[in-house]
Amino acid sequence: MSRTQVAIVGAGPAGLLLGALLGRAGIDNVIIERSSAQHVLSRIRAGVLEQGTVDLLDQVGCAGRLHREGLVHHGIDLAFDGALHRVDLSRFSGGRSVTVYGQTEVTRDLMQARAASGQRTIYEASGVALHDLDAAPRLTFTADGVGHELRCDFVAGCDGYHGVSRESVPASALHVFERSYPFGWLGLLADVPPANDELIYSRHPRGFALCSMRSPSRSRYYLQVPGSDTAAAWSDDAFWDELRRRLPEPAADRVVTGPALEKSVAQLRSVVVEPLRFGRLFLCGDAGHIVPPTGAKGLNLAASDVHYLAEGLRQHYAAGSGEGLEAYSARALARVWKAERFSWWMTATLHRFPEAGDFAERLQIAELDYLVHSEAALGVLAENYVGLPF
Ligand code: RFL
Ligand code: PHB
């Protein structure tokens, strides 16, 4: 049996960043992760970091490579009705920008810093179970074929949407708010130069497309596909053909094709659970809420959650005050719901909803046309895309 102050379930970006923030504050913590480190690093996900997320990575001394290799973007392009429209994010957000730097790289940097700091992480822990969350929490699990018990003051549930933390809370103690969308995103990663200097979010009668990147020589593209489609059903050639069809001509002509390094389908959904606390368990990141990726908000919400939680835990241990922990759920949810609204709006405005009919299609185009000609509307988009303050 061992003991720590804070047990963190999950070594994704939420768990690793929380561990780093607590480590800086001298708060002992152990991370328990179900998969291997290699598996965690093999998942290709987010690409866009808000300034607030970059600031947190700076605070924990993990942003050196990000500043060298990350791409600072001051704008995005919206494509509809056959044309590209640049949105000057910096101009409409008081000079702010976003940084394009893959989640895989953020995770790698945090993992390396954690290993160097000597803080404990247990990978490949199976059968993780949470006990006595309202009094003296305990985690039990198996690692290296041996059963373990870890006692702690608090548990941070950072184990994503399919984790055990949320499942450990009695259903009657949580309200789950949910919306699903009848489609997914098929993503493709390839070592080819990006079609555009900035991201392109394209609304097209055949469905949404997104041009993103990881570096000047590595591109990440997405296509809206029916929820039932699998990555295996799409050949690389079929993907590239469809992508070109969904982009305005000048951008389509700049698409450079190459073999896929990775291809996968992600379902789109919006979920929030309330509250984000049950006794001494706190839910952070995807364990407590999911946004569709259209607004690029998921990883950034994980960062703001763990920032609020780390503040609450610092107050608890340094000043004996429970105020920050009491306020955690409400503070985090206030920011989460605004990002849910924005992500829902980006999704609703840019995707094809076949069942909604031609009236809804015309409304989408009117909304986008209004948006790119209205400084007020561009201000709303820019302020939300670069990230609300935390
Ligand atoms: P994660 O990354 O899912 O990590 C959870 C970790 O917990 C482990 N785990 C367990 N460990 C122990 N015991 C158990 N029982 C466990 N069950 C699970 C898992 O193995 C895993 O290592 O959650 P976290 O840390 O909250 O981070 C959230 C982000 O990963 C997620 O919000 C983003 O990837 C969302 N997202 C994007 N976010 C952005 O901010 N910007 C983007 O541009 C962006 N693009 C995206 C995205 C998500 C996507 N997909 C695949 C849904 C693009 C896509 C396509
Ligand atoms: C990505 O690069 O993976 C990415 C970028 C922007 C999004 C979603 C995903 O909105």
Coordinates of C-alpha atoms and ligand atoms in Angstrom, one line a residue:
M1 CA 0.0 0.0 0.0
S2 CA 1.3 3.4 -0.8
R3 CA 0.1 7.0 -0.3
T4 CA 0.1 10.3 -2.2
Q5 CA -1.6 13.7 -1.8
V6 CA -3.3 13.7 -5.2
A7 CA -3.9 10.5 -7.3
I8 CA -4.4 11.4 -11.0
V9 CA -6.2 8.9 -13.2
G10 CA -5.0 9.2 -16.9
A11 CA -1.7 10.5 -18.5
G12 CA -3.3 12.4 -21.3
P13 CA -2.7 16.2 -21.6
A14 CA -5.0 16.9 -18.6
G15 CA -3.4 14.4 -16.2
L16 CA 0.2 15.3 -17.3
L17 CA -0.3 19.1 -17.1
L18 CA -2.0 18.8 -13.7
G19 CA 0.8 16.7 -12.4
A20 CA 3.3 19.3 -13.6
L21 CA 1.4 22.2 -12.0
L22 CA 1.1 20.3 -8.7
G23 CA 4.8 19.3 -8.9
R24 CA 5.8 22.9 -9.2
A25 CA 3.7 23.7 -6.1
G26 CA 5.3 20.9 -4.1
I27 CA 2.2 18.8 -4.0
D28 CA 3.0 15.0 -4.2
N29 CA 1.0 13.2 -7.0
V30 CA 1.0 9.9 -8.8
I31 CA -0.4 9.3 -12.3
I32 CA -2.1 6.0 -13.0
E33 CA -2.5 5.3 -16.8
R34 CA -4.2 2.4 -18.4
S35 CA -2.2 2.3 -21.6
S36 CA 1.5 2.3 -22.4
A37 CA 3.3 5.7 -23.0
Q38 CA 3.8 4.7 -26.7
H39 CA 0.1 4.1 -27.1
V40 CA -0.8 7.5 -25.5
L41 CA 1.7 9.1 -28.0
S42 CA 0.3 7.3 -31.0
R43 CA -3.1 9.0 -30.9
I44 CA -3.3 11.9 -33.4
R45 CA -5.6 14.5 -32.1
A46 CA -5.6 18.2 -31.4
G47 CA -3.5 20.7 -33.2
V48 CA -4.5 24.2 -32.1
L49 CA -3.3 25.7 -28.8
E50 CA -4.8 28.9 -27.3
Q51 CA -2.5 31.4 -25.7
G52 CA -3.7 30.5 -22.3
T53 CA -2.7 26.9 -22.8
V54 CA 0.8 28.0 -24.1
D55 CA 1.1 30.2 -21.0
L56 CA 0.4 27.2 -18.7
L57 CA 3.0 25.1 -20.6
D58 CA 5.5 28.0 -20.1
Q59 CA 4.7 28.1 -16.4
V60 CA 5.7 24.5 -15.9
G61 CA 8.8 24.9 -18.1
C62 CA 7.5 22.7 -20.9
A63 CA 7.2 25.1 -23.8
G64 CA 10.8 25.3 -25.1
R65 CA 10.3 23.1 -28.1
L66 CA 6.8 24.5 -28.6
H67 CA 8.3 28.0 -29.0
R68 CA 10.9 26.7 -31.5
E69 CA 8.8 24.4 -33.6
G70 CA 5.1 25.6 -33.1
L71 CA 3.5 27.7 -35.8
V72 CA 2.0 31.0 -34.6
H73 CA -1.2 31.7 -36.6
H74 CA -2.8 35.1 -36.7
G75 CA -5.7 34.1 -38.9
I76 CA -7.9 31.3 -40.3
D77 CA -9.6 31.0 -43.7
L78 CA -13.3 30.3 -44.1
A79 CA -14.3 28.7 -47.4
F80 CA -17.9 28.8 -48.8
D81 CA -19.7 29.4 -52.1
G82 CA -16.5 28.7 -54.0
A83 CA -14.3 31.4 -52.3
L84 CA -11.8 31.8 -49.5
H85 CA -12.3 34.5 -46.9
R86 CA -9.5 35.3 -44.5
V87 CA -10.5 36.0 -40.8
D88 CA -7.8 38.2 -39.2
L89 CA -7.9 36.7 -35.7
S90 CA -5.3 39.1 -34.3
R91 CA -7.0 42.2 -35.6
F92 CA -10.4 41.2 -34.1
S93 CA -9.1 39.9 -30.8
G94 CA -6.8 42.6 -29.5
G95 CA -3.6 41.1 -31.0
R96 CA -4.0 37.5 -29.9
S97 CA -3.0 34.4 -31.9
V98 CA -3.1 30.6 -31.7
T99 CA -0.2 28.1 -31.9
V100 CA -0.4 25.1 -34.2
Y101 CA 1.5 22.4 -32.3
G102 CA 0.3 18.8 -32.1
Q103 CA -1.2 17.2 -29.0
T104 CA 1.3 14.4 -29.5
E105 CA 4.1 16.8 -29.1
V106 CA 2.6 18.5 -26.0
T107 CA 2.2 15.1 -24.5
R108 CA 5.8 14.1 -25.3
D109 CA 7.2 17.3 -23.8
L110 CA 5.1 16.8 -20.6
M111 CA 6.1 13.1 -20.3
Q112 CA 9.8 13.9 -20.7
A113 CA 9.7 16.7 -18.1
R114 CA 7.8 14.4 -15.7
A115 CA 10.3 11.6 -16.1
A116 CA 13.2 14.0 -15.4
S117 CA 11.4 15.4 -12.3
G118 CA 11.2 11.9 -10.8
Q119 CA 7.4 12.2 -10.2
R120 CA 5.8 8.8 -10.2
T121 CA 3.7 7.6 -13.3
I122 CA 2.4 4.0 -13.5
Y123 CA 1.7 3.0 -17.1
E124 CA -0.2 -0.1 -18.2
A125 CA -2.3 -0.2 -15.0
S126 CA -5.3 -2.5 -15.5
G127 CA -8.6 -2.7 -13.6
V128 CA -8.2 0.8 -12.0
A129 CA -11.1 1.2 -9.5
L130 CA -11.9 4.2 -7.3
H131 CA -13.2 3.7 -3.7
D132 CA -14.5 5.8 -0.8
L133 CA -14.6 9.0 -2.8
D134 CA -16.6 10.8 -0.1
A135 CA -14.2 10.2 2.8
A136 CA -10.7 8.7 2.4
P137 CA -10.2 7.9 -1.3
R138 CA -8.3 4.8 -2.5
L139 CA -7.4 3.5 -5.9
T140 CA -6.8 -0.2 -6.6
F141 CA -5.3 -1.5 -9.8
T142 CA -2.9 -4.2 -11.2
A143 CA 0.5 -3.3 -12.7
D144 CA 3.3 -5.8 -13.6
G145 CA 0.9 -8.6 -12.6
V146 CA 0.8 -7.3 -9.0
G147 CA -2.3 -5.8 -7.2
H148 CA -1.7 -2.3 -5.8
E149 CA -3.6 0.1 -3.5
L150 CA -2.9 3.8 -3.5
R151 CA -4.4 6.0 -0.7
C152 CA -4.7 9.7 -1.3
D153 CA -6.4 13.0 -0.1
F154 CA -8.0 13.7 -3.6
V155 CA -8.5 12.0 -6.9
A156 CA -8.3 13.9 -10.2
G157 CA -10.3 12.1 -12.9
C158 CA -8.3 12.9 -16.1
D159 CA -9.1 9.7 -17.9
G160 CA -11.0 11.0 -20.9
Y161 CA -14.5 10.2 -22.2
H162 CA -14.2 6.4 -21.8
G163 CA -12.5 6.5 -18.4
V164 CA -13.4 4.9 -15.1
S165 CA -13.7 8.2 -13.0
R166 CA -17.0 9.4 -14.3
E167 CA -18.4 5.9 -14.2
S168 CA -17.5 5.7 -10.5
V169 CA -20.0 8.4 -9.6
P170 CA -23.5 7.2 -8.9
A171 CA -25.7 8.2 -11.8
S172 CA -28.1 10.0 -9.5
A173 CA -25.3 12.4 -8.5
L174 CA -24.6 13.7 -12.0
H175 CA -26.6 15.4 -14.7
V176 CA -25.4 14.5 -18.2
F177 CA -26.2 17.0 -21.0
E178 CA -25.7 15.6 -24.4
R179 CA -26.1 16.2 -28.1
S180 CA -24.8 13.9 -30.9
Y181 CA -24.3 14.7 -34.5
P182 CA -25.1 12.2 -37.3
F183 CA -21.6 12.3 -38.8
G184 CA -17.9 11.9 -38.0
W185 CA -14.6 13.3 -39.1
L186 CA -12.2 11.2 -41.2
G187 CA -8.7 12.5 -40.5
L188 CA -5.6 11.9 -42.6
L189 CA -2.0 12.7 -41.7
A190 CA 0.7 12.9 -44.4
D191 CA 4.2 14.1 -44.9
V192 CA 3.3 16.7 -47.6
P193 CA 3.5 20.5 -47.4
P194 CA 0.2 22.1 -46.3
A195 CA -2.1 23.5 -49.0
N196 CA -2.3 26.8 -47.2
D197 CA -0.3 28.9 -44.6
E198 CA -3.3 29.0 -42.3
L199 CA -6.1 26.6 -41.5
I200 CA -9.1 26.4 -43.9
Y201 CA -12.5 25.6 -42.5
S202 CA -14.6 24.8 -45.6
R203 CA -18.4 24.6 -45.9
H204 CA -19.4 22.7 -49.0
P205 CA -22.6 21.1 -50.3
R206 CA -20.8 17.7 -50.2
G207 CA -19.8 18.2 -46.6
F208 CA -17.3 20.0 -44.4
A209 CA -13.5 19.8 -44.9
L210 CA -10.6 21.1 -42.8
C211 CA -7.1 21.8 -43.9
S212 CA -4.7 21.8 -40.9
M213 CA -1.0 21.0 -40.4
R214 CA 1.6 19.9 -37.9
S215 CA 4.7 21.5 -39.5
P216 CA 5.8 23.1 -42.9
S217 CA 6.2 19.5 -44.2
R218 CA 3.4 17.6 -42.4
S219 CA -0.4 18.1 -43.1
R220 CA -3.5 17.1 -41.3
Y221 CA -6.8 17.1 -43.2
Y222 CA -10.3 16.2 -42.2
L223 CA -13.5 15.3 -44.1
Q224 CA -17.1 15.1 -42.7
V225 CA -18.3 11.5 -43.3
P226 CA -21.4 9.6 -42.4
G227 CA -21.3 8.3 -38.8
S228 CA -21.2 4.7 -40.1
D229 CA -18.1 5.2 -42.3
T230 CA -14.8 3.5 -41.3
A231 CA -11.3 4.7 -42.2
A232 CA -10.7 1.3 -43.9
A233 CA -13.5 2.1 -46.4
W234 CA -11.5 5.1 -47.6
S235 CA -8.5 4.6 -49.9
D236 CA -5.9 7.4 -49.8
D237 CA -6.9 8.4 -53.4
A238 CA -10.6 8.6 -52.5
F239 CA -9.7 10.9 -49.6
W240 CA -7.6 13.2 -51.7
D241 CA -10.2 13.4 -54.5
E242 CA -13.0 14.2 -52.1
L243 CA -10.9 16.8 -50.3
R244 CA -10.1 18.7 -53.5
R245 CA -13.8 18.7 -54.4
R246 CA -14.7 20.3 -51.1
L247 CA -12.2 23.2 -51.4
P248 CA -12.3 26.4 -53.6
E249 CA -10.2 26.0 -56.7
P250 CA -7.1 27.9 -55.7
A251 CA -6.8 25.9 -52.5
A252 CA -7.7 22.6 -54.2
D253 CA -4.9 23.2 -56.7
R254 CA -2.4 23.6 -53.9
V255 CA -3.2 20.3 -52.2
V256 CA -0.1 18.0 -52.4
T257 CA -1.0 14.3 -52.0
G258 CA 1.0 11.5 -50.5
P259 CA 0.6 8.2 -48.6
A260 CA -1.3 8.4 -45.3
L261 CA 0.7 8.0 -42.2
E262 CA -2.5 7.7 -40.2
K263 CA -6.2 7.7 -41.0
S264 CA -9.0 7.5 -38.5
V265 CA -12.7 8.4 -37.9
A266 CA -13.8 10.4 -34.8
Q267 CA -17.5 10.7 -33.9
L268 CA -18.7 14.2 -33.1
R269 CA -20.6 14.8 -29.9
S270 CA -21.3 17.5 -27.3
V271 CA -21.4 16.3 -23.7
V272 CA -21.2 18.1 -20.3
V273 CA -21.6 16.5 -16.9
E274 CA -22.6 18.5 -13.8
P275 CA -21.1 18.9 -11.3
L276 CA -17.5 18.2 -12.1
R277 CA -17.0 17.1 -8.5
F278 CA -18.2 14.2 -6.4
G279 CA -16.8 14.2 -2.8
R280 CA -13.0 14.1 -3.2
L281 CA -13.1 13.3 -6.9
F282 CA -12.7 16.1 -9.5
L283 CA -13.4 15.5 -13.2
C284 CA -11.1 17.3 -15.6
G285 CA -10.9 17.5 -19.4
D286 CA -12.7 14.9 -21.6
A287 CA -13.7 13.0 -18.5
G288 CA -16.2 15.8 -17.7
H289 CA -17.1 17.2 -21.1
I290 CA -16.7 16.7 -24.9
V291 CA -16.9 19.2 -27.7
P292 CA -17.0 18.5 -31.4
P293 CA -13.5 19.3 -32.7
T294 CA -14.7 22.1 -35.1
G295 CA -13.9 24.9 -32.6
A296 CA -10.4 23.3 -31.6
K297 CA -11.4 23.6 -27.9
G298 CA -11.1 20.1 -26.3
L299 CA -7.4 20.2 -25.3
N300 CA -7.7 23.9 -24.3
L301 CA -10.6 23.1 -22.0
A302 CA -8.6 20.3 -20.4
A303 CA -5.9 23.0 -19.7
S304 CA -8.2 25.5 -18.1
D305 CA -9.8 22.8 -16.0
V306 CA -6.5 21.7 -14.5
H307 CA -5.4 25.3 -14.0
Y308 CA -8.5 25.9 -11.8
L309 CA -8.1 22.6 -10.0
A310 CA -4.3 23.2 -9.3
E311 CA -5.2 26.6 -7.9
G312 CA -7.8 25.0 -5.6
L313 CA -5.3 22.3 -4.4
R314 CA -2.6 24.9 -3.8
Q315 CA -4.9 26.9 -1.6
H316 CA -5.9 23.8 0.2
Y317 CA -2.4 22.7 1.0
A318 CA -0.7 26.1 1.4
A319 CA -3.4 28.1 3.2
G320 CA -5.8 25.4 4.5
S321 CA -8.6 27.1 2.5
G322 CA -11.2 25.0 0.8
E323 CA -12.6 27.9 -1.2
G324 CA -10.9 27.1 -4.5
L325 CA -11.9 23.4 -4.4
E326 CA -15.5 24.4 -3.5
A327 CA -15.5 26.8 -6.5
Y328 CA -13.8 24.4 -9.0
S329 CA -16.9 22.9 -10.6
A330 CA -18.7 26.2 -11.2
R331 CA -15.6 28.0 -12.4
A332 CA -14.7 25.3 -14.8
L333 CA -18.2 24.8 -16.1
A334 CA -18.7 28.5 -16.8
R335 CA -15.8 28.3 -19.3
V336 CA -16.8 24.9 -20.6
W337 CA -20.3 25.9 -21.5
K338 CA -19.1 28.9 -23.5
A339 CA -16.8 26.6 -25.5
E340 CA -19.6 24.2 -25.9
R341 CA -21.7 27.0 -27.4
F342 CA -18.9 28.1 -29.7
S343 CA -18.1 24.5 -30.8
W344 CA -21.7 23.7 -31.5
W345 CA -22.1 26.9 -33.5
M346 CA -19.0 26.2 -35.6
T347 CA -20.2 22.7 -36.2
A348 CA -23.8 23.8 -37.1
T349 CA -22.6 26.5 -39.4
L350 CA -20.0 24.6 -41.4
H351 CA -21.4 21.0 -41.7
R352 CA -23.9 19.4 -44.0
F353 CA -27.1 18.3 -42.2
P354 CA -28.9 16.4 -45.0
E355 CA -32.1 16.1 -43.0
A356 CA -32.3 19.8 -42.4
G357 CA -33.3 20.7 -46.0
D358 CA -32.5 23.5 -48.5
F359 CA -33.9 26.3 -46.3
A360 CA -31.3 25.5 -43.6
E361 CA -28.5 25.4 -46.3
R362 CA -29.4 28.9 -47.4
L363 CA -29.4 30.1 -43.8
Q364 CA -25.8 28.7 -43.4
I365 CA -24.6 30.6 -46.4
A366 CA -26.4 33.8 -45.3
E367 CA -24.8 33.4 -41.9
L368 CA -21.3 33.0 -43.3
D369 CA -21.7 35.8 -45.8
Y370 CA -22.9 38.1 -42.9
L371 CA -20.0 36.9 -40.7
V372 CA -17.2 37.8 -43.1
H373 CA -18.7 41.2 -43.8
S374 CA -19.5 42.2 -40.2
E375 CA -16.7 43.5 -37.9
A376 CA -19.0 42.7 -34.9
A377 CA -19.5 39.1 -36.0
L378 CA -15.8 38.6 -36.8
G379 CA -15.0 39.9 -33.4
V380 CA -17.2 37.3 -31.8
L381 CA -15.6 34.5 -33.9
A382 CA -12.1 35.7 -33.2
E383 CA -12.5 36.2 -29.5
N384 CA -13.9 32.7 -29.1
Y385 CA -11.4 31.0 -31.4
V386 CA -8.3 32.4 -29.8
G387 CA -9.9 31.4 -26.4
L388 CA -11.8 33.2 -23.7
P389 CA -9.7 34.2 -20.7
F390 CA -9.1 31.8 -17.8
Ligands
RFL1 P1 -7.4 12.0 -23.1 O1 -6.4 12.6 -24.1 O2 -8.5 11.1 -23.7 O3 -6.6 11.2 -22.0 C1 -7.1 10.4 -21.1 C2 -6.1 9.3 -20.6 O4 -6.7 8.5 -19.7 C3 -6.4 7.2 -19.9 N1 -7.4 6.3 -19.3 C4 -7.3 5.6 -18.2 N2 -6.3 5.5 -17.3 C5 -6.4 4.7 -16.3 N3 -7.5 4.0 -16.0 C6 -8.6 4.0 -16.9 N4 -9.7 3.3 -16.6 C7 -8.5 4.9 -18.0 N5 -9.3 5.2 -19.0 C8 -8.7 6.0 -19.8 C9 -6.4 7.1 -21.4 O5 -5.6 6.0 -21.9 C10 -5.7 8.4 -21.8 O6 -4.3 8.3 -21.8 O7 -8.2 13.1 -22.3 P2 -7.7 14.6 -21.7 O8 -6.3 14.4 -21.1 O9 -8.8 15.1 -21.0 O10 -7.4 15.4 -23.1 C11 -8.5 15.8 -23.9 C12 -8.0 15.9 -25.3 O11 -7.3 14.7 -25.7 C13 -9.1 16.2 -26.3 O12 -10.1 17.1 -25.7 C14 -8.6 16.8 -27.6 O13 -7.9 15.8 -28.3 C15 -9.8 17.2 -28.5 N6 -9.4 17.7 -29.8 C16 -8.9 19.0 -30.0 N7 -8.8 19.8 -29.0 C17 -8.2 21.0 -29.2 O14 -8.1 21.8 -28.2 N8 -7.8 21.5 -30.4 C18 -7.9 20.7 -31.5 O15 -7.5 21.1 -32.6 C19 -8.6 19.4 -31.3 N9 -8.7 18.6 -32.4 C20 -9.6 16.8 -30.9 C21 -9.2 17.3 -32.2 C22 -10.1 15.6 -30.8 C23 -10.2 14.8 -31.9 N10 -10.7 13.5 -31.8 C24 -10.0 12.3 -32.1 C25 -11.9 13.3 -30.9 C26 -9.3 16.6 -33.4 C27 -9.9 15.3 -33.2 C28 -10.0 14.5 -34.5
PHB2 C1 -6.0 19.6 -36.1 O1 -5.0 20.1 -36.6 O2 -6.0 18.4 -35.8 C2 -7.2 20.4 -35.9 C3 -7.2 21.7 -36.1 C4 -8.3 22.5 -35.9 C5 -9.5 21.9 -35.5 C6 -9.5 20.5 -35.2 C7 -8.4 19.7 -35.4 O3 -10.6 22.6 -35.3

